[in-house]
Amino acid sequence: MPLNRSKLVEIVQNIPAFPQSVNQVIAMTSNAMCPPKKLVQVIERDPILTMKVLKLVNSAFFGLSKEVTSVQHSVVYVGLNTVKNVAISVAMSGVLPETNDAGLDMDAYWKDSLAVGVIAKMLAEQRKIPPNETADYFVAGLLHNIGKVLFAHYFPAEYKEVLGITEEKRIPLHKVEKKLLGLDHCQLGGLLAKEWQLPENLRGVIRHHHTMVKDYGDNKLLVAIIAASQLNHYINGSVGVLPQLPKQVEDYLGAPLIDVADSLENLEREVDKAQAFIDVN
Amino acid sequence: MKITMRGVRGSIPVPGPDTVVYGGNTTCHEIRTTSGHLIILDGGSGIRQLGNELLANLPVKCHIFITHTHWDHIQGLPFFIPLFIPGNTMDIYGSFDPVYMKDLRSILSQQMEYCYFPVRECELAATINYHNIREGQAVQVGSATVTPILTNHPVLNYGYKIEDSGKTFFFTGDYEPPVNIYDEEDEEYAGYQQLVDEQQQTLIDFVQGVDVMVADSQYTHEEYPAKTGWGHGTFETNIRLARLANIKEFYFTHHDPMRTDAQLDEIFSEIMSRDNLPDTVFHLAKEGTVIEL
């Protein structure tokens, strides 16, 4: 039962933002004394809101001469007030339901995305990536699985079956998606990323993080997110660990997963810290 | 080119005995290019008198560049008489408002709706062409090239650089240098500071060595903490900018509406008495000042 492509495209074109952060943004912006950094944090930690803000700021409407790649960057470039207003208008454009009937555990989804984002950021810091770029690694980790949420919200019955088979047979999720639905969450997320005109490297992460290609080209971010995701799978003992890591991912890690995992000090604490902002409960 | 300051006040026109020296009209600068074309930067209340003078030589053809559409930068437009006369041509340039999804024409038309003003935009008899321009998109006006750059303000604001026959002029519009939103002890502080510095450097590079710069200096350093985020610069932030960008001549403008002539003189003389000022020649912007370049 492959999904209808034109229906997918239509859905992707109308994706709204998530409610919790949206409510927080509205509450914060009605308080003139709210510190700007708090607002930036709330936006940064909501993948959909972040994507929409970046989409709008990078769109032809703004016509900026440089590409904006993070919420912080957009604040410096177009000003806090504009970002605030963008976030509100994005928020006002509609919201997704808070739950889904597909049985996708949103709590677990968030924890997983946060963990990959935090690991990606920590790895980037270890590898002396400049501090203004490490925020992009966190965002990319947070966003890379966005396609799953879209499936769960818009195709609950079909996705429920996918999740059931994945659980029962211990097969990687994206393979079951592909088999049953005709496309996987990378492809669906990729459609959305394209529709939203996200920065090229971020689009690559969403679209290709499960693609087994030998050469990831110049997309360092993609290599970094695959590495972070593999570490996360490894730490959780999940079926997602690849028998053989792509060469570039191996090089980026520079050591076996077990050793790199040991080098991530305070990972849990960092994830908890980030989680507080999303308030998954 | 020849620059005439028509309005140098910020926020609201303030006529009265305390503002006769520096002037009470809001932002407007008239620029005559070497080729004789007319460029107008902003349509604050200062544009009204300019319009009256232009009536002596009809038809009027001019290019109006709007830095942003806050009231004090557009409130004179409905009283710019050349707009009402057939045969005149106005080209109006500015930024599309991406937050409200409105183009320049919609914003200016709304300013002239019946509830605010007795004549509607569609009834203006002059030929008006609107141009939504992007950052960095250069516009050629006779011998001059006008290029916009985004400068930080609560709405999108363009600073405009005008280059004509080897001379350069830059007007910031409203501009508050971006500040670090994090505290020094926050881990994000350094990364954010790097972004701030890069953004500042982009502006410094853009205005490097200009002959005359006119910049928003609404507040003093002492007043600034209570006004942070309001979108305006200080005398001190501008002295720093003048130093880093090697500006030859610099005019402090967008005077606070509360500021009297006497207070402006006092602030200016205190600043000029400081040690270690850059080589720039500083002035207070004054309505009626004429600069020949």
Coordinates of C-alpha atoms in Angstrom, one line a residue, chain A residues 35-37 40-41 44-45 56 59-66 70-73 75-83 85-86 89 121 125 130-132 270 273, chain B residues 95-101 133-136 150-156 158 178-179 181-183 185-188 190-192 194-200 202:
Chain A
P35 CA 15.5 37.7 28.3
P36 CA 16.2 37.2 24.6
K37 CA 18.4 34.1 25.2
V40 CA 16.2 31.7 21.4
Q41 CA 16.5 28.5 23.5
E44 CA 16.2 26.2 19.0
R45 CA 14.9 23.3 20.9
L56 CA 11.3 32.1 6.4
S59 CA 13.4 32.8 1.9
A60 CA 13.3 35.2 -1.0
F61 CA 11.1 37.5 1.1
F62 CA 14.0 38.5 3.3
G63 CA 16.4 38.4 0.4
L64 CA 19.5 38.2 2.6
S65 CA 22.9 38.2 1.0
K66 CA 24.1 35.5 3.3
S70 CA 20.9 28.9 13.1
V71 CA 18.4 30.7 15.2
Q72 CA 21.3 32.6 16.9
H73 CA 22.6 33.7 13.5
V75 CA 18.9 37.0 15.6
V76 CA 22.2 38.7 14.8
Y77 CA 21.4 39.2 11.2
V78 CA 17.8 40.3 11.1
G79 CA 17.3 41.3 14.7
L80 CA 15.7 39.7 17.7
N81 CA 12.4 41.4 17.2
T82 CA 12.1 40.2 13.7
V83 CA 12.9 36.6 14.7
N85 CA 7.7 38.1 15.0
V86 CA 8.7 35.4 12.6
S89 CA 3.6 34.2 12.7
K121 CA 27.3 18.9 19.3
E125 CA 33.3 20.5 20.1
P130 CA 34.1 26.7 15.7
P131 CA 31.5 27.5 18.4
N132 CA 29.1 29.3 16.1
E270 CA 23.6 17.4 28.8
K273 CA 19.5 19.8 30.3
Chain B
S95 CA 12.4 46.3 1.8
F96 CA 9.5 43.9 1.5
D97 CA 8.2 43.3 5.0
P98 CA 8.7 39.5 5.4
V99 CA 7.0 39.3 8.8
Y100 CA 3.8 40.9 7.8
M101 CA 4.1 39.7 4.2
I133 CA 14.8 45.7 -3.2
R134 CA 17.0 43.0 -1.6
E135 CA 20.0 43.5 0.6
G136 CA 23.0 44.2 -1.6
L150 CA 20.6 45.4 6.6
T151 CA 21.3 47.2 9.8
N152 CA 19.9 46.0 13.1
H153 CA 16.5 47.5 14.2
P154 CA 13.3 46.0 15.5
V155 CA 12.1 45.8 11.9
L156 CA 14.2 45.2 8.8
Y158 CA 18.3 49.3 5.2
P178 CA 23.6 44.0 17.9
V179 CA 24.4 43.0 21.4
I181 CA 22.0 38.2 24.3
Y182 CA 24.0 35.8 26.6
D183 CA 25.7 36.5 29.8
E185 CA 29.2 32.9 32.1
D186 CA 26.8 31.2 29.5
E187 CA 28.4 28.6 27.3
E188 CA 26.8 30.2 24.2
A190 CA 31.5 33.1 22.9
G191 CA 29.8 31.6 19.9
Y192 CA 27.2 34.3 19.8
Q194 CA 31.6 35.6 17.2
L195 CA 28.3 36.0 15.2
V196 CA 27.9 39.5 16.5
D197 CA 31.5 40.4 15.6
E198 CA 31.1 38.9 12.1
Q199 CA 28.0 41.0 11.5
Q200 CA 29.7 44.1 12.8
T202 CA 30.3 43.1 7.5

